Short mmCIF file of C-alpha atoms in Angstrom, two decimals:
data_model
loop_
_atom_site.label_atom_id
_atom_site.label_comp_id
_atom_site.label_asym_id
_atom_site.label_seq_id
_atom_site.Cartn_x
_atom_site.Cartn_y
_atom_site.Cartn_z
CA MET A 137 -15.56 -40.54 -214.36
CA ALA A 138 -18.49 -42.58 -215.53
CA GLN A 139 -19.78 -42.74 -211.93
CA GLU A 140 -19.59 -38.99 -211.56
CA SER A 141 -21.54 -38.23 -214.72
CA ARG A 142 -24.17 -40.81 -213.74
CA ALA A 143 -24.50 -39.24 -210.37
CA SER A 144 -25.02 -35.81 -211.91
CA ALA A 145 -27.59 -37.22 -214.33
CA CYS A 146 -29.56 -38.81 -211.50
CA PRO A 147 -29.56 -36.48 -208.47
CA THR A 148 -30.25 -39.45 -206.17
CA SER A 149 -26.73 -40.70 -205.33
CA GLU A 150 -26.04 -44.40 -204.90
CA ALA A 151 -25.71 -43.93 -201.16
CA GLN A 152 -29.19 -42.45 -201.00
CA ILE A 153 -30.58 -45.32 -203.04
CA LEU A 154 -29.27 -47.79 -200.46
CA ILE A 155 -30.88 -45.86 -197.66
CA ARG A 156 -34.18 -45.68 -199.56
CA ALA A 157 -34.13 -49.30 -200.49
CA ALA A 158 -34.22 -50.39 -196.85
CA PRO A 159 -37.72 -48.98 -196.01
CA ALA A 160 -38.98 -50.16 -199.43
CA MET A 161 -37.87 -53.67 -198.52
CA GLN A 162 -39.67 -53.50 -195.22
CA HIS A 163 -42.73 -52.18 -196.97
CA ALA A 164 -42.54 -55.11 -199.44
CA ALA A 165 -42.26 -57.54 -196.52
CA SER A 166 -45.33 -56.11 -194.82
CA LEU A 167 -47.26 -56.26 -198.03
CA GLN A 168 -46.29 -59.85 -198.53
CA GLN A 169 -48.33 -60.82 -195.51
CA MET A 170 -51.45 -59.17 -197.03
CA GLU A 171 -51.22 -59.72 -200.74
CA LYS A 172 -47.94 -60.36 -202.60
CA PRO A 173 -47.75 -57.99 -205.61
CA LEU A 174 -47.22 -59.82 -208.97
CA VAL A 175 -45.04 -57.03 -210.35
CA GLU A 176 -42.86 -54.95 -208.14
CA LEU A 177 -40.33 -52.18 -208.80
CA ILE A 178 -38.09 -51.26 -205.94
CA SER A 179 -36.03 -48.01 -206.14
CA VAL A 180 -35.45 -48.51 -209.88
CA ASN A 181 -33.00 -46.25 -211.73
CA LYS A 182 -32.56 -46.30 -215.44
CA THR A 183 -29.81 -44.17 -217.02
CA PHE A 184 -29.06 -44.26 -220.76
CA PRO A 185 -25.46 -43.58 -221.53
CA GLY A 186 -24.89 -40.33 -223.42
CA ASN A 187 -23.07 -40.01 -226.70
CA ARG A 188 -21.04 -37.18 -228.25
CA ARG A 189 -24.11 -35.46 -229.57
CA THR A 190 -26.39 -35.64 -226.50
CA GLY A 191 -23.56 -34.94 -224.08
CA GLY A 192 -24.09 -36.50 -220.61
CA ASP A 193 -26.05 -39.55 -219.64
CA TYR A 194 -29.81 -39.30 -219.58
CA CYS A 195 -31.62 -40.39 -216.41
CA ALA A 196 -34.99 -41.73 -217.49
CA LEU A 197 -36.17 -43.20 -214.16
CA ASP A 198 -35.03 -42.07 -210.73
CA ASP A 199 -36.10 -44.09 -207.71
CA ALA A 200 -39.23 -45.47 -209.31
CA ASN A 201 -41.36 -47.72 -207.17
CA LEU A 202 -44.44 -49.64 -208.30
CA GLN A 203 -46.58 -52.56 -207.19
CA ILE A 204 -49.15 -54.25 -209.42
CA LYS A 205 -51.52 -56.81 -207.94
CA LYS A 206 -52.37 -60.11 -209.61
CA GLY A 207 -55.39 -59.79 -211.84
CA GLU A 208 -55.74 -56.03 -211.70
CA PHE A 209 -55.87 -53.63 -214.62
CA PHE A 210 -53.16 -50.95 -213.83
CA CYS A 211 -52.82 -47.95 -216.01
CA LEU A 212 -49.59 -45.91 -216.12
CA LEU A 213 -50.48 -42.31 -217.05
CA GLY A 214 -48.14 -39.50 -217.91
CA PRO A 215 -46.99 -37.04 -220.55
CA SER A 216 -44.96 -38.10 -223.63
CA GLY A 217 -41.29 -38.75 -222.85
CA CYS A 218 -41.87 -39.28 -219.13
CA GLY A 219 -40.41 -42.76 -219.08
CA LYS A 220 -43.67 -44.84 -219.27
CA THR A 221 -42.25 -46.99 -222.07
CA THR A 222 -38.90 -47.32 -220.33
CA LEU A 223 -40.61 -48.68 -217.25
CA LEU A 224 -42.63 -51.05 -219.33
CA ASN A 225 -39.54 -52.20 -221.20
CA LEU A 226 -37.87 -52.95 -217.90
CA ILE A 227 -40.76 -55.22 -216.76
CA ALA A 228 -40.91 -56.79 -220.29
CA GLY A 229 -37.16 -57.52 -219.87
CA PHE A 230 -36.08 -55.64 -223.00
CA GLU A 231 -33.82 -53.45 -220.97
CA ALA A 232 -32.08 -53.86 -217.65
CA ALA A 233 -32.43 -51.38 -214.77
CA THR A 234 -29.24 -49.43 -213.90
CA SER A 235 -29.95 -50.04 -210.24
CA GLY A 236 -32.86 -51.22 -208.12
CA ALA A 237 -34.97 -54.35 -208.44
CA VAL A 238 -37.63 -55.32 -211.03
CA LEU A 239 -39.52 -58.33 -209.75
CA VAL A 240 -42.21 -60.45 -211.31
CA ASP A 241 -43.69 -63.07 -208.97
CA GLY A 242 -40.78 -62.40 -206.57
CA GLN A 243 -38.27 -63.27 -209.20
CA ALA A 244 -35.79 -60.69 -210.69
CA VAL A 245 -36.53 -59.99 -214.39
CA THR A 246 -33.49 -61.05 -216.48
CA GLY A 247 -34.93 -60.92 -219.98
CA PRO A 248 -38.12 -61.20 -222.03
CA SER A 249 -40.34 -64.09 -221.07
CA PRO A 250 -43.53 -65.59 -222.65
CA GLU A 251 -45.11 -65.10 -219.26
CA ARG A 252 -45.10 -61.37 -220.02
CA GLY A 253 -46.94 -60.75 -223.30
CA VAL A 254 -46.22 -57.35 -224.87
CA ILE A 255 -48.56 -55.41 -227.11
CA PHE A 256 -46.71 -52.59 -228.90
CA GLN A 257 -47.98 -49.18 -230.01
CA THR A 258 -46.87 -49.71 -233.58
CA ASP A 259 -48.44 -52.32 -235.86
CA ARG A 260 -45.02 -52.96 -237.36
CA ALA A 261 -44.59 -55.31 -234.38
CA LEU A 262 -46.61 -57.82 -236.36
CA PHE A 263 -44.75 -60.29 -238.59
CA GLU A 264 -45.88 -58.77 -241.87
CA TRP A 265 -44.81 -61.81 -244.01
CA LEU A 266 -47.05 -64.18 -241.92
CA THR A 267 -50.79 -64.55 -242.05
CA VAL A 268 -52.93 -63.61 -239.09
CA ALA A 269 -53.15 -67.22 -237.93
CA GLN A 270 -49.43 -67.68 -238.34
CA ASN A 271 -48.80 -64.52 -236.37
CA VAL A 272 -51.05 -65.78 -233.47
CA GLY A 273 -49.50 -69.22 -233.66
CA PHE A 274 -45.90 -67.93 -233.47
CA GLY A 275 -45.50 -68.07 -229.69
CA PRO A 276 -46.98 -71.60 -229.29
CA GLY A 277 -44.88 -72.63 -232.33
CA VAL A 278 -41.43 -71.49 -231.04
CA ARG A 279 -42.22 -72.82 -227.62
CA GLY A 280 -42.70 -76.24 -229.08
CA LEU A 281 -46.39 -76.93 -228.61
CA SER A 282 -47.87 -79.61 -230.91
CA ASP A 283 -49.50 -78.42 -234.15
CA LEU A 284 -52.85 -79.46 -232.77
CA GLN A 285 -52.45 -77.46 -229.52
CA ARG A 286 -51.17 -74.48 -231.51
CA ASP A 287 -54.09 -74.58 -233.90
CA GLN A 288 -56.50 -74.82 -230.96
CA ARG A 289 -54.91 -71.73 -229.32
CA VAL A 290 -54.99 -69.83 -232.60
CA GLU A 291 -58.62 -70.57 -233.10
CA GLU A 292 -59.55 -69.82 -229.43
CA TYR A 293 -57.84 -66.46 -229.39
CA LEU A 294 -58.82 -65.36 -232.85
CA LYS A 295 -62.38 -66.05 -231.76
CA LEU A 296 -61.84 -64.05 -228.58
CA VAL A 297 -60.66 -60.96 -230.51
CA GLY A 298 -63.28 -61.49 -233.28
CA LEU A 299 -60.87 -62.24 -236.16
CA VAL A 300 -61.70 -65.86 -237.07
CA ASP A 301 -62.84 -64.85 -240.54
CA HIS A 302 -59.56 -63.11 -241.26
CA HIS A 303 -57.12 -65.87 -240.26
CA SER A 304 -55.44 -66.28 -243.66
CA LYS A 305 -55.01 -62.52 -244.37
CA LEU A 306 -51.75 -60.75 -244.24
CA PRO A 307 -51.41 -57.90 -241.73
CA ARG A 308 -51.16 -55.33 -244.48
CA GLU A 309 -54.64 -56.32 -245.59
CA LEU A 310 -56.15 -55.38 -242.21
CA SER A 311 -57.25 -52.06 -240.73
CA GLY A 312 -55.38 -50.41 -237.78
CA GLY A 313 -57.84 -51.71 -235.16
CA MET A 314 -57.72 -55.22 -236.60
CA LYS A 315 -53.87 -55.23 -236.55
CA GLN A 316 -53.94 -54.39 -232.82
CA ARG A 317 -56.44 -57.20 -232.25
CA VAL A 318 -53.94 -59.58 -233.89
CA GLN A 319 -51.21 -58.30 -231.52
CA ILE A 320 -53.55 -58.94 -228.56
CA ALA A 321 -54.43 -62.47 -229.78
CA ARG A 322 -50.72 -63.18 -230.51
CA ALA A 323 -49.75 -62.21 -226.97
CA LEU A 324 -52.66 -64.12 -225.40
CA ALA A 325 -51.95 -67.30 -227.40
CA ASN A 326 -48.99 -67.91 -225.09
CA GLU A 327 -51.40 -67.64 -222.17
CA PRO A 328 -49.11 -65.27 -220.23
CA GLU A 329 -49.73 -64.16 -216.71
CA ILE A 330 -49.20 -60.51 -217.53
CA LEU A 331 -50.15 -58.36 -220.44
CA LEU A 332 -47.94 -55.29 -220.99
CA MET A 333 -49.61 -52.79 -223.36
CA ASP A 334 -47.70 -49.79 -224.57
CA GLU A 335 -50.23 -47.20 -225.75
CA PRO A 336 -51.73 -49.89 -228.08
CA PHE A 337 -54.60 -47.67 -229.34
CA ALA A 338 -52.76 -44.33 -229.57
CA ALA A 339 -52.44 -44.60 -233.37
CA LEU A 340 -56.14 -45.47 -233.94
CA ASP A 341 -58.86 -43.05 -234.89
CA ALA A 342 -61.22 -41.96 -232.11
CA TYR A 343 -64.08 -44.22 -233.03
CA THR A 344 -61.96 -47.36 -233.36
CA ARG A 345 -60.07 -46.41 -230.13
CA GLY A 346 -63.35 -46.30 -228.17
CA HIS A 347 -64.34 -49.63 -229.57
CA MET A 348 -61.00 -51.25 -228.80
CA GLN A 349 -61.13 -49.88 -225.22
CA ARG A 350 -64.41 -51.70 -224.64
CA GLU A 351 -62.87 -54.80 -226.36
CA ILE A 352 -59.81 -54.87 -224.20
CA VAL A 353 -61.95 -54.64 -220.96
CA ARG A 354 -64.05 -57.51 -222.28
CA ILE A 355 -60.95 -59.59 -223.08
CA TRP A 356 -59.44 -58.79 -219.72
CA GLN A 357 -62.61 -59.88 -217.94
CA ALA A 358 -62.73 -63.07 -220.02
CA THR A 359 -59.06 -64.04 -219.42
CA ARG A 360 -58.39 -62.42 -215.97
CA LYS A 361 -54.89 -61.45 -216.91
CA THR A 362 -52.89 -58.85 -215.01
CA VAL A 363 -52.63 -55.85 -217.29
CA LEU A 364 -50.17 -52.95 -217.25
CA PHE A 365 -51.51 -50.46 -219.67
CA VAL A 366 -49.46 -47.39 -220.57
CA SER A 367 -51.37 -44.27 -221.78
CA HIS A 368 -51.18 -40.51 -222.06
CA ASP A 369 -54.96 -40.26 -222.24
CA ILE A 370 -56.75 -39.55 -218.88
CA ALA A 371 -60.12 -40.62 -220.12
CA GLU A 372 -58.72 -43.85 -221.49
CA ALA A 373 -57.12 -44.60 -218.09
CA LEU A 374 -60.52 -43.96 -216.39
CA TRP A 375 -62.40 -46.18 -218.84
CA LEU A 376 -60.01 -49.11 -218.36
CA ALA A 377 -58.15 -49.17 -215.10
CA ASP A 378 -58.68 -50.42 -211.49
CA ARG A 379 -55.86 -48.19 -210.42
CA VAL A 380 -54.00 -45.35 -212.23
CA GLY A 381 -50.35 -44.56 -211.44
CA ILE A 382 -49.25 -41.03 -212.47
CA MET A 383 -45.77 -40.42 -213.74
CA SER A 384 -43.85 -37.27 -213.45
CA ARG A 385 -42.21 -35.65 -216.46
CA GLY A 386 -38.67 -36.78 -217.21
CA PRO A 387 -35.76 -36.69 -216.78
CA GLY A 388 -35.64 -38.66 -213.55
CA SER A 389 -39.28 -39.50 -213.48
CA ARG A 390 -40.99 -41.91 -211.06
CA VAL A 391 -44.47 -43.15 -210.29
CA GLY A 392 -46.10 -40.47 -208.12
CA ALA A 393 -49.75 -40.56 -207.04
CA ILE A 394 -51.75 -43.71 -207.39
CA VAL A 395 -55.44 -43.26 -207.77
CA GLU A 396 -58.09 -45.95 -207.27
CA VAL A 397 -60.91 -45.96 -209.89
CA PRO A 398 -63.94 -47.13 -207.98
CA LEU A 399 -66.26 -46.69 -210.99
CA PRO A 400 -68.52 -49.73 -211.62
CA ARG A 401 -68.15 -51.73 -214.83
CA PRO A 402 -69.14 -51.57 -217.56
CA ARG A 403 -68.13 -47.92 -217.66
CA ALA A 404 -70.18 -46.87 -220.60
CA LYS A 405 -71.25 -43.32 -219.62
CA MET A 406 -69.71 -40.04 -218.55
CA THR A 407 -71.21 -40.08 -215.04
CA THR A 408 -70.69 -37.34 -212.45
CA GLU A 409 -68.16 -39.59 -210.62
CA PHE A 410 -66.26 -40.10 -213.90
CA VAL A 411 -66.02 -36.29 -214.47
CA GLU A 412 -64.90 -35.73 -210.83
CA LEU A 413 -62.23 -38.35 -211.13
CA PHE A 414 -61.24 -36.93 -214.51
CA ASN A 415 -60.72 -33.46 -213.01
CA GLN A 416 -58.83 -34.91 -210.08
CA LEU A 417 -56.52 -36.85 -212.38
CA SER A 418 -56.05 -33.84 -214.65
CA GLU A 419 -54.77 -31.83 -211.69
CA LEU A 420 -52.39 -34.57 -210.65
CA VAL A 421 -51.10 -34.97 -214.19
CA ASP A 422 -50.61 -31.15 -214.52
CA ALA A 423 -48.78 -31.11 -211.21
CA ALA A 424 -46.61 -34.05 -212.22
CA ALA A 425 -45.93 -32.60 -215.72
CA VAL A 426 -43.95 -29.65 -214.21
CA GLY A 427 -41.09 -32.02 -213.81
CA ARG A 428 -38.93 -32.80 -210.76
CA TYR A 429 -35.90 -30.74 -211.81
CA ALA A 430 -37.68 -27.79 -213.37
CA MET B 82 -47.46 -39.31 -274.68
CA ASN B 83 -48.15 -40.44 -271.13
CA ALA B 84 -51.00 -42.52 -272.52
CA LEU B 85 -48.36 -44.84 -273.94
CA LEU B 86 -47.38 -45.83 -270.38
CA GLN B 87 -50.38 -48.12 -270.32
CA TYR B 88 -49.11 -50.17 -273.23
CA PRO B 89 -45.58 -51.42 -272.30
CA GLY B 90 -45.58 -53.67 -275.39
CA VAL B 91 -46.01 -50.63 -277.67
CA THR B 92 -43.16 -48.68 -276.03
CA LEU B 93 -40.91 -51.74 -276.36
CA ALA B 94 -41.84 -52.14 -280.04
CA ILE B 95 -41.06 -48.48 -280.70
CA VAL B 96 -37.63 -48.79 -278.89
CA MET B 97 -36.77 -51.88 -280.90
CA ALA B 98 -37.93 -50.32 -284.25
CA VAL B 99 -35.96 -47.12 -283.74
CA SER B 100 -32.86 -49.01 -282.66
CA LEU B 101 -32.99 -51.33 -285.68
CA LEU B 102 -33.50 -48.40 -288.01
CA LEU B 103 -30.64 -46.39 -286.52
CA TRP B 104 -28.43 -49.44 -286.61
CA THR B 105 -29.25 -50.13 -290.26
CA VAL B 106 -28.69 -46.50 -291.29
CA ILE B 107 -25.30 -46.32 -289.53
CA SER B 108 -24.20 -49.68 -290.93
CA MET B 109 -25.01 -48.38 -294.50
CA PHE B 110 -22.19 -45.91 -294.09
CA SER B 111 -19.64 -48.43 -293.01
CA SER B 112 -18.26 -51.76 -294.11
CA ALA B 113 -19.44 -55.10 -292.80
CA TRP B 114 -16.18 -55.91 -290.80
CA PHE B 115 -16.28 -52.47 -289.12
CA PHE B 116 -19.96 -52.09 -288.27
CA PRO B 117 -22.11 -55.03 -289.45
CA SER B 118 -25.79 -54.45 -290.24
CA PRO B 119 -28.60 -56.04 -288.23
CA LEU B 120 -29.12 -58.53 -291.16
CA ALA B 121 -25.38 -59.53 -291.11
CA THR B 122 -25.69 -59.91 -287.35
CA ALA B 123 -28.80 -62.06 -287.62
CA GLN B 124 -27.04 -64.21 -290.23
CA ALA B 125 -24.07 -64.63 -287.84
CA ILE B 126 -26.54 -65.70 -285.07
CA VAL B 127 -28.10 -68.25 -287.31
CA LYS B 128 -24.73 -69.55 -288.52
CA LEU B 129 -23.22 -69.79 -284.98
CA THR B 130 -26.34 -71.46 -283.77
CA LEU B 131 -26.28 -74.06 -286.50
CA THR B 132 -22.63 -74.84 -285.97
CA GLY B 133 -23.38 -75.20 -282.27
CA GLU B 134 -20.77 -72.58 -281.28
CA LEU B 135 -23.20 -70.06 -279.81
CA PRO B 136 -25.33 -72.52 -277.83
CA HIS B 137 -22.20 -74.06 -276.38
CA ALA B 138 -20.75 -70.69 -275.45
CA ILE B 139 -24.00 -69.64 -273.82
CA PHE B 140 -24.17 -72.94 -271.87
CA VAL B 141 -20.59 -72.56 -270.67
CA SER B 142 -21.00 -68.94 -269.62
CA TYR B 143 -24.36 -69.58 -267.90
CA PHE B 144 -22.83 -72.56 -266.04
CA ARG B 145 -19.96 -70.38 -264.77
CA ILE B 146 -22.19 -67.46 -263.80
CA LEU B 147 -24.91 -69.51 -262.06
CA THR B 148 -22.45 -71.78 -260.18
CA GLY B 149 -20.32 -68.92 -258.94
CA TRP B 150 -23.20 -66.67 -258.21
CA LEU B 151 -25.07 -69.31 -256.28
CA ILE B 152 -22.07 -70.27 -254.13
CA GLY B 153 -21.35 -66.56 -253.61
CA CYS B 154 -24.95 -66.04 -252.42
CA LEU B 155 -24.86 -69.04 -250.11
CA LEU B 156 -21.66 -67.88 -248.47
CA ALA B 157 -22.55 -64.20 -248.27
CA ILE B 158 -26.12 -64.29 -246.95
CA PRO B 159 -25.53 -66.18 -243.64
CA LEU B 160 -22.33 -64.33 -242.93
CA ALA B 161 -23.96 -60.93 -243.64
CA LEU B 162 -27.03 -61.83 -241.48
CA VAL B 163 -24.86 -62.78 -238.50
CA ALA B 164 -22.52 -59.80 -238.96
CA GLY B 165 -25.47 -57.43 -239.37
CA ARG B 166 -26.92 -58.55 -236.07
CA THR B 167 -23.72 -58.97 -234.05
CA PRO B 168 -21.76 -55.76 -233.75
CA ILE B 169 -18.59 -57.55 -232.51
CA ILE B 170 -18.48 -59.84 -235.50
CA ARG B 171 -19.21 -56.84 -237.76
CA ALA B 172 -16.30 -54.96 -236.17
CA PHE B 173 -13.96 -57.78 -237.21
CA VAL B 174 -15.47 -58.42 -240.70
CA GLU B 175 -15.90 -54.78 -241.88
CA PRO B 176 -12.23 -53.84 -242.35
CA TYR B 177 -11.83 -56.73 -244.79
CA ILE B 178 -14.93 -55.70 -246.63
CA ASN B 179 -13.85 -52.01 -246.77
CA PHE B 180 -10.41 -52.98 -248.13
CA PHE B 181 -11.43 -55.58 -250.74
CA ARG B 182 -14.42 -53.66 -252.10
CA PHE B 183 -12.00 -51.45 -254.00
CA VAL B 184 -10.22 -54.44 -255.59
CA PRO B 185 -12.08 -55.23 -258.81
CA PRO B 186 -12.78 -58.99 -259.27
CA ILE B 187 -10.83 -59.20 -262.44
CA ALA B 188 -7.65 -58.13 -260.66
CA PHE B 189 -7.74 -61.54 -259.02
CA LEU B 190 -7.90 -63.49 -262.24
CA GLY B 191 -4.15 -64.02 -262.53
CA ILE B 192 -3.97 -65.23 -258.96
CA ALA B 193 -7.12 -67.29 -259.35
CA ILE B 194 -5.54 -69.07 -262.41
CA LEU B 195 -2.40 -69.72 -260.26
CA TRP B 196 -4.48 -71.20 -257.40
CA PHE B 197 -7.37 -72.84 -259.14
CA GLY B 198 -5.91 -73.65 -262.60
CA ILE B 199 -6.66 -72.44 -266.12
CA GLY B 200 -10.01 -74.28 -266.28
CA GLU B 201 -13.39 -73.67 -264.70
CA GLY B 202 -12.06 -73.23 -261.23
CA SER B 203 -10.48 -69.80 -261.65
CA LYS B 204 -13.47 -68.36 -263.53
CA ILE B 205 -15.96 -69.61 -260.94
CA ALA B 206 -13.77 -68.28 -258.17
CA VAL B 207 -13.76 -64.87 -259.66
CA ILE B 208 -17.59 -64.97 -259.97
CA ILE B 209 -17.93 -66.15 -256.29
CA TYR B 210 -15.84 -63.17 -255.23
CA THR B 211 -17.92 -60.84 -257.42
CA SER B 212 -21.34 -61.92 -256.24
CA MET B 213 -20.36 -62.44 -252.59
CA PHE B 214 -19.45 -58.78 -252.20
CA THR B 215 -22.64 -57.35 -253.68
CA VAL B 216 -24.84 -59.82 -251.86
CA PHE B 217 -22.97 -59.26 -248.59
CA MET B 218 -23.17 -55.48 -248.77
CA ASN B 219 -26.87 -55.46 -249.50
CA THR B 220 -27.79 -58.10 -246.90
CA ILE B 221 -25.71 -56.50 -244.14
CA ALA B 222 -27.23 -53.05 -244.86
CA GLY B 223 -30.68 -54.68 -244.83
CA ALA B 224 -30.05 -56.60 -241.64
CA MET B 225 -28.78 -53.47 -239.91
CA ALA B 226 -31.67 -51.26 -241.06
CA ILE B 227 -34.61 -53.55 -240.03
CA ASP B 228 -37.17 -52.40 -237.42
CA GLU B 229 -36.34 -53.90 -234.03
CA THR B 230 -39.93 -54.17 -232.85
CA PRO B 231 -40.74 -57.54 -234.47
CA SER B 232 -37.51 -59.02 -232.89
CA ARG B 233 -38.57 -57.75 -229.51
CA ALA B 234 -42.10 -59.12 -230.00
CA ALA B 235 -40.61 -62.50 -230.96
CA ARG B 236 -38.37 -62.59 -227.89
CA SER B 237 -41.37 -61.80 -225.54
CA LEU B 238 -43.27 -64.62 -227.37
CA GLY B 239 -40.52 -67.06 -226.26
CA ALA B 240 -38.31 -67.25 -229.31
CA SER B 241 -34.56 -67.99 -228.68
CA ARG B 242 -31.95 -65.76 -230.31
CA ARG B 243 -31.51 -68.39 -233.02
CA GLN B 244 -35.26 -68.49 -233.70
CA VAL B 245 -35.34 -64.68 -233.79
CA LEU B 246 -32.57 -64.66 -236.38
CA LEU B 247 -34.13 -67.38 -238.57
CA LYS B 248 -37.84 -66.64 -238.16
CA VAL B 249 -37.76 -62.82 -237.84
CA VAL B 250 -34.56 -61.12 -238.96
CA LEU B 251 -34.15 -63.38 -242.02
CA PRO B 252 -37.71 -62.81 -243.35
CA GLN B 253 -37.39 -59.08 -242.62
CA THR B 254 -34.16 -58.96 -244.64
CA VAL B 255 -35.61 -60.84 -247.61
CA PRO B 256 -36.35 -57.72 -249.71
CA ALA B 257 -32.69 -56.47 -249.25
CA ILE B 258 -31.29 -59.95 -250.05
CA VAL B 259 -33.41 -60.21 -253.22
CA VAL B 260 -32.07 -56.84 -254.35
CA GLY B 261 -28.51 -57.94 -253.55
CA VAL B 262 -28.72 -61.31 -255.40
CA ARG B 263 -30.19 -59.43 -258.44
CA ILE B 264 -27.42 -56.86 -258.58
CA GLY B 265 -24.86 -59.66 -257.80
CA MET B 266 -26.15 -61.57 -260.84
CA GLY B 267 -25.62 -58.48 -263.05
CA PHE B 268 -22.01 -58.04 -261.77
CA SER B 269 -21.42 -61.79 -262.27
CA PHE B 270 -22.18 -61.35 -266.00
CA MET B 271 -19.56 -58.56 -266.24
CA SER B 272 -16.98 -60.62 -264.44
CA VAL B 273 -17.42 -63.69 -266.46
CA VAL B 274 -17.09 -61.93 -269.73
CA ALA B 275 -14.01 -60.12 -268.48
CA ALA B 276 -12.51 -63.41 -267.35
CA GLU B 277 -13.36 -65.12 -270.60
CA LEU B 278 -11.89 -62.26 -272.62
CA ILE B 279 -8.55 -62.64 -270.83
CA ALA B 280 -8.17 -66.38 -270.28
CA ALA B 281 -10.58 -68.93 -271.71
CA GLN B 282 -11.03 -71.37 -274.53
CA GLU B 283 -14.85 -71.19 -274.54
CA GLY B 284 -17.72 -69.10 -273.38
CA VAL B 285 -19.50 -66.01 -274.84
CA GLY B 286 -16.64 -63.71 -273.79
CA PHE B 287 -14.18 -65.94 -275.61
CA LEU B 288 -16.49 -65.99 -278.64
CA ILE B 289 -16.52 -62.16 -278.80
CA TYR B 290 -12.77 -61.89 -278.31
CA ASN B 291 -12.02 -64.57 -280.84
CA ALA B 292 -14.37 -62.84 -283.43
CA ARG B 293 -12.33 -59.67 -283.11
CA LEU B 294 -9.11 -61.53 -283.71
CA PHE B 295 -10.43 -62.90 -286.96
CA MET B 296 -12.17 -59.65 -287.96
CA GLU B 297 -15.56 -61.49 -287.90
CA THR B 298 -17.21 -58.45 -286.28
CA SER B 299 -20.71 -59.81 -286.94
CA ASN B 300 -19.91 -62.71 -284.71
CA ALA B 301 -18.86 -60.24 -281.92
CA PHE B 302 -22.21 -58.45 -282.33
CA ALA B 303 -23.96 -61.78 -282.13
CA GLY B 304 -22.19 -62.58 -278.91
CA ILE B 305 -23.04 -59.17 -277.43
CA ILE B 306 -26.76 -59.64 -278.28
CA ALA B 307 -26.64 -63.10 -276.76
CA LEU B 308 -25.14 -61.65 -273.53
CA GLY B 309 -27.94 -59.00 -273.29
CA LEU B 310 -30.65 -61.67 -273.76
CA MET B 311 -28.94 -64.05 -271.32
CA GLY B 312 -28.92 -61.39 -268.65
CA LEU B 313 -32.47 -60.38 -269.36
CA ILE B 314 -33.73 -63.95 -269.15
CA ALA B 315 -31.75 -64.74 -266.00
CA ASP B 316 -33.15 -61.52 -264.28
CA ARG B 317 -36.68 -62.28 -265.31
CA ALA B 318 -36.35 -65.86 -264.04
CA LEU B 319 -34.94 -64.58 -260.78
CA GLN B 320 -37.74 -62.11 -260.35
CA ALA B 321 -40.38 -64.77 -261.04
CA ILE B 322 -38.77 -67.26 -258.60
CA ALA B 323 -38.43 -64.56 -255.95
CA ARG B 324 -42.09 -63.48 -256.32
CA ARG B 325 -43.19 -67.09 -256.02
CA LEU B 326 -40.97 -67.99 -253.05
CA PHE B 327 -41.62 -64.79 -251.16
CA ALA B 328 -45.22 -64.07 -252.14
CA SER B 329 -46.09 -62.47 -248.81
CA HIS B 330 -43.02 -60.25 -248.64
CA PRO B 331 -43.00 -56.68 -249.92
CA LEU B 332 -40.55 -57.01 -252.83
CA PRO B 333 -39.16 -53.96 -254.63
CA PHE B 334 -40.27 -55.13 -258.09
#
């Protein structure tokens, strides 16, 4: 019974998934010879069980495939409710895929890991009872680094995000932009391989957002992390990303077109190339926003 | 009138003056054994203090309340935290809670005397039961209502489940716990007096009950005033300690 309802929620039946998985595997194998992706999603389905109120199961992701290269800034673009956060949560290890494979460095993701730092949209993600320095030192602390090493990391990354002077403040004493800087420093203090950013600047005002966008590119260039940045803002994706993946509207969304952004950095101005890419992305987003089952 | 809000001392003085006046006026229409005046009550307080009866009663009741309340808090907080975060444990604990929450602590006094004796044991047991419930209910509600994002953040920063519980969930639940222990303290006062009224040889509740037996109504009034002040002092002390211990937490007072 559960199987039936799941099948109806996700039109791709399990048999089809198996058939699809085979070429995906071959594709992965051929890629391995060139450049092994750091993050790889193969035929990922994610279905949330329904309850009495919502009725049937909800299929958030249906046959989603994605490859992110080491060191690149990848932006996942799509309308609200298209499953961007679900996809990020799968890579973060907060949730498990219903079927398919989520691989990081060739290993299946089984849960959260300090190798995958997460920056949340909401500033409630900060530990509001700890100072800025204690927030940033949390990761090194729970992982058993010495106090000296921890303090060095705290200083290093507070310096990187420009918050050294605020180390003894509580989060509630900071502005929205500063709180997101603390989140970035806190994730970086673990020196993770990957940064997963879930619309981290969506709640900021336009001026602060622009400033933080330049800051995150600077931090990315300084640390050379692999970044997965989730956004619903086309211009933001173009300012930041090496490649942009466009997600279709849910239910049953997947990563559709992938667009390279060949704009030179720093991307400070609205050049003709920028506007052309913007229009191109707009059309792709509009086409994807219709939804697969509409 | 709203200008008075800026001077809490003034409003308190007005409240006290009006109460004393009303009390005096009412007592003038009654006899001392039926409704003693503020003056008679003050005299009783002085007399009972000088004989040492009142300080001893206060000490005994405070000891019972604080011991029982503290043990109740120490039992309830960890249990409620774990139950609040672990649905399977909650499923097994909740039926007990939902059943016993309707059984008033004083209903257990007879059984407590049978099990723990007529002395301190039975009273403290009743206080433990009283405070445990209040603290447990508040803590579990707090632990269930917290935002999940900080826990997720902690896990992605490398914290184990145990570290998440102690370093994230516990601090997040602090405001709810503080509210719980405050209310628990209030209920502990009620329980101890009830227990002392029924079965005790000392304590403020016993003093009040004994005064009634001998028609020394002013002594009963003295005991009631002592109880009010004891509660007030205990609550203020608790607030001050909580504010000191949890200076960086958003506390509801």
